[in-house]
Tab-separated table of C-alpha atoms and ligand atoms in Angstrom:
chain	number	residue	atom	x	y	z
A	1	UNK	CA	139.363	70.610	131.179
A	2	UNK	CA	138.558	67.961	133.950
A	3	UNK	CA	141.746	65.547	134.794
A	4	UNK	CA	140.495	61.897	134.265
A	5	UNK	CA	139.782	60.798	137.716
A	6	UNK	CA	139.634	57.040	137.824
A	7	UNK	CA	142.391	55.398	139.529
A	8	UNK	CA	142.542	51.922	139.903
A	9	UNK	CA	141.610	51.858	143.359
A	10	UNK	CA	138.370	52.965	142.917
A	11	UNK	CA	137.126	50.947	139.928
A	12	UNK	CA	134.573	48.754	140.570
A	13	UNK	CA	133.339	45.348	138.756
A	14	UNK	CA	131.109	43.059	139.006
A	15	UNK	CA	127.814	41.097	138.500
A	16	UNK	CA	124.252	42.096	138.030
A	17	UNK	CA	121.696	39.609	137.364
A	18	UNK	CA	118.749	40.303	134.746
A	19	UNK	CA	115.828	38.553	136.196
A	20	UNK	CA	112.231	38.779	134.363
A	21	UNK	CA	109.384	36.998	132.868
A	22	UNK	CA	109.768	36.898	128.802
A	23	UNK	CA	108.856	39.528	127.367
A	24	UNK	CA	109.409	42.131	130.149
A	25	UNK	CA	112.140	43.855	128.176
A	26	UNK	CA	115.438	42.516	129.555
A	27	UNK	CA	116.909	42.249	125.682
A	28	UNK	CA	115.840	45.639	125.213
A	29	UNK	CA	117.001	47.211	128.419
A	30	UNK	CA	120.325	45.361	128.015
A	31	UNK	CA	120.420	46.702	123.709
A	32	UNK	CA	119.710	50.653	126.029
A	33	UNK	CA	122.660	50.321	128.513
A	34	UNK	CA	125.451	48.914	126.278
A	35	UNK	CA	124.084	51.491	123.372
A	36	UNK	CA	124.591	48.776	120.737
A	37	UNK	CA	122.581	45.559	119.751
A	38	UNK	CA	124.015	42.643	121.164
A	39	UNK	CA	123.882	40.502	117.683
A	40	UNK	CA	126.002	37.508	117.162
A	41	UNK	CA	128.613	35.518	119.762
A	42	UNK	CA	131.783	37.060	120.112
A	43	UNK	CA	133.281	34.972	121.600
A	44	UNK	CA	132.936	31.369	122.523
A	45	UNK	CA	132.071	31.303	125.986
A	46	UNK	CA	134.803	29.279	127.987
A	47	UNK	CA	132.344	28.212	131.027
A	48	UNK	CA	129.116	27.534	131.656
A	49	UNK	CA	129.045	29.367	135.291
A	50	UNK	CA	127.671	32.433	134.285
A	51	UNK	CA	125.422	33.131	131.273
A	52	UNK	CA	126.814	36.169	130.214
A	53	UNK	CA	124.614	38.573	128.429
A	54	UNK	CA	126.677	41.763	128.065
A	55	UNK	CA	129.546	43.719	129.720
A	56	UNK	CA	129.865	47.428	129.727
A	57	UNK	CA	133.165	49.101	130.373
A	58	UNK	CA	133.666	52.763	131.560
A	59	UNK	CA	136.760	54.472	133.037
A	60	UNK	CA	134.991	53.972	136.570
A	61	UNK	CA	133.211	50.807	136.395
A	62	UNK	CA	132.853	47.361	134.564
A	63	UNK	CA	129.469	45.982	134.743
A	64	UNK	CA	128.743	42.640	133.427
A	65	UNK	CA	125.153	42.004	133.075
A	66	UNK	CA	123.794	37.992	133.438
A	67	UNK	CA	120.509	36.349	131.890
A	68	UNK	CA	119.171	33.538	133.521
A	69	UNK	CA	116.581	32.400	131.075
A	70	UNK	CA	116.267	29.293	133.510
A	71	UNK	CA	114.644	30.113	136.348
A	72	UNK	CA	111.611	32.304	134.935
A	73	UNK	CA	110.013	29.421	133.558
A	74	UNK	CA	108.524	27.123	135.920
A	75	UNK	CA	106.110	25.630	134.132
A	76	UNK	CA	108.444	22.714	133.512
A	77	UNK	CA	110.564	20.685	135.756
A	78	UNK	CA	113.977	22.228	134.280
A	79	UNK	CA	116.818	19.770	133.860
A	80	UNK	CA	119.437	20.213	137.165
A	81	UNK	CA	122.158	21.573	135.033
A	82	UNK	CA	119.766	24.242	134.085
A	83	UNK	CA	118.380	25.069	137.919
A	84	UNK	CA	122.159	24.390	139.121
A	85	UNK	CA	123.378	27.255	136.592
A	86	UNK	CA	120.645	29.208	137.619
A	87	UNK	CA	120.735	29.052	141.111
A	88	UNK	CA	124.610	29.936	140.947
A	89	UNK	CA	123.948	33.233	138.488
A	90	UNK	CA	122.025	34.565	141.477
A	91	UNK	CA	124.449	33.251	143.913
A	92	UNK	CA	127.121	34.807	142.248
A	93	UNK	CA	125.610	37.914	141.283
A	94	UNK	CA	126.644	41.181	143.331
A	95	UNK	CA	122.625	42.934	142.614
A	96	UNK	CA	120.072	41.642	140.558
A	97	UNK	CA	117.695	43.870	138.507
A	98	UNK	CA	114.057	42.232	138.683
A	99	UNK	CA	112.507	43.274	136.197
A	100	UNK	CA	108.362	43.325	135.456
A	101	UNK	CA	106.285	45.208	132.494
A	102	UNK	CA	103.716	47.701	134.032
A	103	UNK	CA	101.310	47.264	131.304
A	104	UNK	CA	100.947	43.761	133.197
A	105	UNK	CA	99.670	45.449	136.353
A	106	UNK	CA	101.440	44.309	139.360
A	107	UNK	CA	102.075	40.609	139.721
A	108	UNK	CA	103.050	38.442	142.337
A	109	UNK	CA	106.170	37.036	142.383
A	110	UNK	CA	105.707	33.706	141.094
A	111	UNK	CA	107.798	31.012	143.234
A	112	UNK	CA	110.415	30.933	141.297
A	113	UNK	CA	111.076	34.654	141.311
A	114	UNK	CA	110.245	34.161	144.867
A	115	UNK	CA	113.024	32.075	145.317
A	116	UNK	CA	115.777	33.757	143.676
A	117	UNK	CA	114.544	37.417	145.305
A	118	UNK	CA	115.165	35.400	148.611
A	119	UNK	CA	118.075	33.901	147.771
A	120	UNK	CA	120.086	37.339	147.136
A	121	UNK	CA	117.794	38.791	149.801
A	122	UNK	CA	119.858	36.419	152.315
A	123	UNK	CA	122.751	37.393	151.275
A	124	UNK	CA	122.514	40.801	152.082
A	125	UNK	CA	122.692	41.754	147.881
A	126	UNK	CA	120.720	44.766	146.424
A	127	UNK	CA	117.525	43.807	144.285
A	128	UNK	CA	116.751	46.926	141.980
A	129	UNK	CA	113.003	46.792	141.054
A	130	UNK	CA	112.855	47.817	137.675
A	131	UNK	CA	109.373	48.948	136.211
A	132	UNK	CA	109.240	48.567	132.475
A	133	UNK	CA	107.501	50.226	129.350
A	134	UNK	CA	106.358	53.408	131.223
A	135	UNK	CA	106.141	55.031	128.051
A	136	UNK	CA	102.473	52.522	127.334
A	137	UNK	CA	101.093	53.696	130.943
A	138	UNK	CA	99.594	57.173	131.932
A	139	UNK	CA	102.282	58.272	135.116
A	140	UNK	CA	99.419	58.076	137.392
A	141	UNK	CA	99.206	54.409	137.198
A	142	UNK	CA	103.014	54.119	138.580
A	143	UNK	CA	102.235	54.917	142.504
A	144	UNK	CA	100.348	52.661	143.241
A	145	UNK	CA	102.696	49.928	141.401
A	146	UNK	CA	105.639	51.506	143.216
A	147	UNK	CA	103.667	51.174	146.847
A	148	UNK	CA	102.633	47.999	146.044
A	149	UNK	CA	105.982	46.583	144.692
A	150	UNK	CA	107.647	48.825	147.843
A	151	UNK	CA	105.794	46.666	150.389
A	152	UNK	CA	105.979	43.530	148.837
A	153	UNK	CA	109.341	43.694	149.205
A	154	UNK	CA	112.528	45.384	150.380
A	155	UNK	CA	113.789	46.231	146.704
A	156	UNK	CA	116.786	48.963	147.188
A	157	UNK	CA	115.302	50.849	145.114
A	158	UNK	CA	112.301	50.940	142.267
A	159	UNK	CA	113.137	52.436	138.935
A	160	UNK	CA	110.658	52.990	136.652
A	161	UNK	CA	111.845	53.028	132.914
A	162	UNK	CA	111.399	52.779	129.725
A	163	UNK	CA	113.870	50.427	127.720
A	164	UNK	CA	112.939	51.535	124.559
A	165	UNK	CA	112.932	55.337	124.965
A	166	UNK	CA	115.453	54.542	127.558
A	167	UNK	CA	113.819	57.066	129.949
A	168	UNK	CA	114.957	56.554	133.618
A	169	UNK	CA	117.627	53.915	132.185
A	170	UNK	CA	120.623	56.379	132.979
A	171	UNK	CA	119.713	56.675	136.782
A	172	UNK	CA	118.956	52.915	137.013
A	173	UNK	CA	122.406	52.569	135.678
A	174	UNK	CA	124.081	55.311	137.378
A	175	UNK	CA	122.602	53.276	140.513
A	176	UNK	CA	124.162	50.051	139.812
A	177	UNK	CA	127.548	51.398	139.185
A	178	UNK	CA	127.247	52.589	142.229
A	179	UNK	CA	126.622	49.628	143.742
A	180	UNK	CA	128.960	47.025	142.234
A	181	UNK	CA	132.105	46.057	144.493
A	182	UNK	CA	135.680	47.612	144.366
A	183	UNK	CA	136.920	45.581	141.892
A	184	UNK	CA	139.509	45.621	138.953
A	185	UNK	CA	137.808	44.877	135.640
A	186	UNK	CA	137.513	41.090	134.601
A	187	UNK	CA	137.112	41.344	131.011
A	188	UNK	CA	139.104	43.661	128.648
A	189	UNK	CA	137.184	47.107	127.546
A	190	UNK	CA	136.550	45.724	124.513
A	191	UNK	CA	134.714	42.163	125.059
A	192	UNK	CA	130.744	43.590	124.782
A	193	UNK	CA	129.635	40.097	125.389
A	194	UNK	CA	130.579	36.506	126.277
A	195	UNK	CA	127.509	35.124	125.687
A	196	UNK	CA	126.999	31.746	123.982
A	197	UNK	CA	123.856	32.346	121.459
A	198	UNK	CA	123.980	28.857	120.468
A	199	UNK	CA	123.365	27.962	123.784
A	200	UNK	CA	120.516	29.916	124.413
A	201	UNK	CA	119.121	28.738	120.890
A	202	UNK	CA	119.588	25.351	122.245
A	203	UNK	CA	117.768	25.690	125.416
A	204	UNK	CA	114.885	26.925	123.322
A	205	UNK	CA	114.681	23.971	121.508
A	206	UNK	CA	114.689	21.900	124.576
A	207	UNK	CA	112.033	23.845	126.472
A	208	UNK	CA	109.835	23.215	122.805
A	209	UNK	CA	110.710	19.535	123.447
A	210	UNK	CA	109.702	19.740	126.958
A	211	UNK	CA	106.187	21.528	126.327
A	212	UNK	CA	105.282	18.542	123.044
A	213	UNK	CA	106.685	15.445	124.566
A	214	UNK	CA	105.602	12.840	126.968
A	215	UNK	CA	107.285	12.637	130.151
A	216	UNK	CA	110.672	10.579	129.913
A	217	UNK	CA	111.300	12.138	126.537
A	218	UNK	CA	112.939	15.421	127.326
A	219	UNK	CA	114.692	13.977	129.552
A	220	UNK	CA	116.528	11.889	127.236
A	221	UNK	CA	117.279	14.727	125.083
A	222	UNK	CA	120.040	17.188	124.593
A	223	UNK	CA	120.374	19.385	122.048
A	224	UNK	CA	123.728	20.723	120.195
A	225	UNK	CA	123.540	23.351	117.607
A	226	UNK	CA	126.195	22.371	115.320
A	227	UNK	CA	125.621	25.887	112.642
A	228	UNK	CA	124.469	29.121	113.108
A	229	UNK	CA	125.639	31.275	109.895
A	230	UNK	CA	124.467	34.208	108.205
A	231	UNK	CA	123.234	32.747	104.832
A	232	UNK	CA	121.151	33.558	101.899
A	233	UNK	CA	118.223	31.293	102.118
A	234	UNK	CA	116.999	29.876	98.541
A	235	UNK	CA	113.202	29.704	98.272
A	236	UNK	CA	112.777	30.742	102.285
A	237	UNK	CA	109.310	31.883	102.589
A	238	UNK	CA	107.251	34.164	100.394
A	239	UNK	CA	109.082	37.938	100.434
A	240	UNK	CA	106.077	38.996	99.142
A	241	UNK	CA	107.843	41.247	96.866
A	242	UNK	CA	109.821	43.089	99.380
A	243	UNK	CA	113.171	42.468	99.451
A	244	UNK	CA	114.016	40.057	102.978
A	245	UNK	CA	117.018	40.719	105.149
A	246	UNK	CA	119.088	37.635	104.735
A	247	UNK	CA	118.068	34.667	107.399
A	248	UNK	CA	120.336	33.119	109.455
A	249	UNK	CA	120.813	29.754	108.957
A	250	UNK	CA	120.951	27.432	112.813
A	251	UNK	CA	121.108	23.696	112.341
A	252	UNK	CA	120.546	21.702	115.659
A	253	UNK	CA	121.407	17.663	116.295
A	254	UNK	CA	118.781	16.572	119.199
A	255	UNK	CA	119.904	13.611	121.004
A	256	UNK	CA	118.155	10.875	122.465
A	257	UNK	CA	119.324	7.527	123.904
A	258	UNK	CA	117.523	5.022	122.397
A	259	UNK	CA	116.423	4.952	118.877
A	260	UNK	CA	112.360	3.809	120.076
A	261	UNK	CA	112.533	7.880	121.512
A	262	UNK	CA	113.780	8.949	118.206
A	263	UNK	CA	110.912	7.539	116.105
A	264	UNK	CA	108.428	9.274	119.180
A	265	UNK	CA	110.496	12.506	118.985
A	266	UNK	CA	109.713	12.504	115.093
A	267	UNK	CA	106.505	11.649	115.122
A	268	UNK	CA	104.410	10.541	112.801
A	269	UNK	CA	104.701	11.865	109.427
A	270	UNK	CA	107.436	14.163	111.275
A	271	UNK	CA	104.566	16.193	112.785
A	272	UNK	CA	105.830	16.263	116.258
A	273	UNK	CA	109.283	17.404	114.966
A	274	UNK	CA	107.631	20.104	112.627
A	275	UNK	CA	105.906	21.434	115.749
A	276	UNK	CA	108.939	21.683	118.090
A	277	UNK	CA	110.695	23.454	114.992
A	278	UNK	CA	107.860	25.919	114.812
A	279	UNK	CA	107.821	26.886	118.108
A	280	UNK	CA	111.308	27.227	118.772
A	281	UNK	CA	111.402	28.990	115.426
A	282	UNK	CA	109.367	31.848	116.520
A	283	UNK	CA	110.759	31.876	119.932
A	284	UNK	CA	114.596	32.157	118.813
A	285	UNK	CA	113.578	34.833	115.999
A	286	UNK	CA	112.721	36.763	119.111
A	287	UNK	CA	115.486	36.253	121.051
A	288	UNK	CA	117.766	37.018	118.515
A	289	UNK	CA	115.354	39.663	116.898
A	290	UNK	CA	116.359	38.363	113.376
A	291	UNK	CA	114.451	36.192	111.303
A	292	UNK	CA	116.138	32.325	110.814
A	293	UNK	CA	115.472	29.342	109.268
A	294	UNK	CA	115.730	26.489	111.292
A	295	UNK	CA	116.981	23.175	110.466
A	296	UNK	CA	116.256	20.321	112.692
A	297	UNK	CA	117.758	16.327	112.934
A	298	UNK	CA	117.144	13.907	115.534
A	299	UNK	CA	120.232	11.780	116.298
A	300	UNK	CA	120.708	8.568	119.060
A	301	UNK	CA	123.545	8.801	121.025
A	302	UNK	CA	122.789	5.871	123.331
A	303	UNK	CA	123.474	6.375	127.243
A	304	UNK	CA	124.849	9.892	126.665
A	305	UNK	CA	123.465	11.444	130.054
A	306	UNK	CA	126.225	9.011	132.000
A	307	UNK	CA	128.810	10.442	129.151
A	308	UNK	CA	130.699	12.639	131.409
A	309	UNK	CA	133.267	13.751	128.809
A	310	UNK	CA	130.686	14.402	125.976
A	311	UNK	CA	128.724	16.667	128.820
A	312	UNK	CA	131.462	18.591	129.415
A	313	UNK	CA	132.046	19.056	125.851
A	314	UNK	CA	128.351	20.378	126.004
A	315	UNK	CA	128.971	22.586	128.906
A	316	UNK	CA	126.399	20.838	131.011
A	317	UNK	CA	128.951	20.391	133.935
A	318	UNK	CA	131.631	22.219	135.586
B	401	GDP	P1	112.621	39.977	127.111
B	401	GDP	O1	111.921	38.730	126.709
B	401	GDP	O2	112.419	40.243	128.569
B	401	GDP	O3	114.058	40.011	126.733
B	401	GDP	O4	111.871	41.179	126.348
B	401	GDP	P2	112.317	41.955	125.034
B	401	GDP	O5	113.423	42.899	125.332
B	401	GDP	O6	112.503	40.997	123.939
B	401	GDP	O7	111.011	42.841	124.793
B	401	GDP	C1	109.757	42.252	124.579
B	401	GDP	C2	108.878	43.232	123.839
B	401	GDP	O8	108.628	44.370	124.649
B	401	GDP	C3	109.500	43.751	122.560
B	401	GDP	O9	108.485	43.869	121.610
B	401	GDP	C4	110.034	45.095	122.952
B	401	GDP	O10	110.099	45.996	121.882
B	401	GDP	C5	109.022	45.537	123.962
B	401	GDP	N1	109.575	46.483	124.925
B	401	GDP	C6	110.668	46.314	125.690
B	401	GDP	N2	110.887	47.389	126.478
B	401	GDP	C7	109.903	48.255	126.188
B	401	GDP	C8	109.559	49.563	126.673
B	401	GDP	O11	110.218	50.153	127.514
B	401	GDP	N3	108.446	50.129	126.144
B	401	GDP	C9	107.678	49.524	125.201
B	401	GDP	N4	106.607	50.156	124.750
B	401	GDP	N5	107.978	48.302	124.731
B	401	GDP	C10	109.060	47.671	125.212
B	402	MG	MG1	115.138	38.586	125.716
């Protein structure tokens, strides 16, 4: 029989960032290392620092894994909360894993990625490349990926994987334990995740605002998701005979601050509302991977961007 071996002087916690394009797998790696599905909050998170996506506890290490949906899309200007969060998840974050899907072919870094690869790059923190879905490519195709990847930039190390078969996904995590600092855990063993779903959900609404409405619109807009329930949806959508796992039911106030951008935000006939609601429909049914039916109201809450205490009650400041 082996004696356990961790003392406390060895442990080691800390922070790796998940940084990827949507889509690349980072839900699915994260499901693979924690060996459960991440489903519902667990816990309301008590800061808006760090968007934490999952923690995994072992006798040697504690390693808390952190999404930051934010800065992959830059298609939009984000709201400065949002860049402000995400620019202090990388700052705060002892590694990041960046993480690209190699039935994509290799990619640029797009500016944004640029920026945060740079960012921990100055720092002197390791950036894992991690290759995705090698289980959809013939191995060949990896080496050149790798060389090109390698000499793009000095990643620590390149691990190609597969998230769903979870080949490679041992040694990528084997690596990162490695790396984290000496550190005594920050969460108890048995908090899998802090994350705030409702957030997320929210920030998908607003990015569906963002891509339908005109310019000053978004920016008037905040969005609070006031239910998010397991339910049993009456009359929900054709089952089409088979019997439908039970929907969960998210309701979500948006806010704007005068009650002209409420009748724009609506639309006519509603239409602009019903689009933002499809969109973020199919979007958060991914994220969550669970089907939901979505309930939307638009709401005026005049002047609430200079409403310090109601932000705070949002999380949008620290
Ligand atoms: P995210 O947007 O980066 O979080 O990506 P997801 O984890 O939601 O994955 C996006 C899609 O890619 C889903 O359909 C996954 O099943 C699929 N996917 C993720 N990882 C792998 C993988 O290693 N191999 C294959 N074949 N599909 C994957
Ligand atoms: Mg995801």
């Amino acid at each position: 029989m082996n004696e356990p071996t961790p003392t406390s002087s060895t442990y080691r916690c800390g922070y790796a960032a998940i940084i990827g394009k949507p889509n690349v797998g980072k839900s699915t790696l994260m499901n693979s290392l924690l060996k459960q599905k991440i489903s519902i909050v667990t816990k309301k998170a008590q800061t808006t620092r760090h968007k934490i996506l999952g923690i995994l506890s072992t006798d040697a290490y504690q390693a808390i894994f952190l999404d930051t949906p934010g800065i992959i899309e830059p298609r939009y200007a984000l709201h400065e909360a949002m860049m402000d969060f995400a620019a202090s998840a990388i700052d705060d974050a002892d590694l990041m894993l960046f993480m690209v899907d190699v039935t994509a072919g290799a990619q640029d870094a797009d500016p944004v990625e640029r920026e945060a690869l740079d960012r921990l790059t100055a720092k002197g923190k390791p950036v894992y490349l991690v290759l995705n879905k090698i289980d959809r490519v013939p191995k060949a195709t990896l080496l050149p990926l790798i060389d090109r990847y390698a000499k793009a930039y000095p990643f620590r190390e390149i691990f190609p994987v597969s998230a769903l078969t979870r080949e490679g996904t041992d040694a990528l995590l084997s690596a990162v334990a490695a790396d984290l600092p000496e550190h005594p855990a920050l969460y108890p063993a048995d908090i899998v995740s802090e994350h705030n779903e409702r957030f997320f959900v929210g920030e998908i609404i607003r990015e569906k605002i963002f891509i339908t409405c005109k310019e000053e619109i978004p920016y008037s807009t905040t969005v609070e998701v006031v239910e998010f329930a397991e339910r049993e949806m009456q009359g929900g959508g054709p089952s089409r005979g088979r019997p439908s796992a039970p929907k969960w039911f998210i309701s979500a106030d948006i806010y704007v601050e005068r009650p002209s951008q409420k009748g724009i935000l609506i639309g006519k006939g509603g239409l602009m509302l019903k689009e933002i609601g499809r969109l973020a429909r199919a979007d958060i049914e991914r994220f969550l991977d669970h089907r939901i039916y979505l309930e939307l109201h638009v709401k005026v809450r005049e002047h609430w961007r200079e409403d310090k205490g109601w932000l705070q009650s949002r999380g949008y400041r620290r």
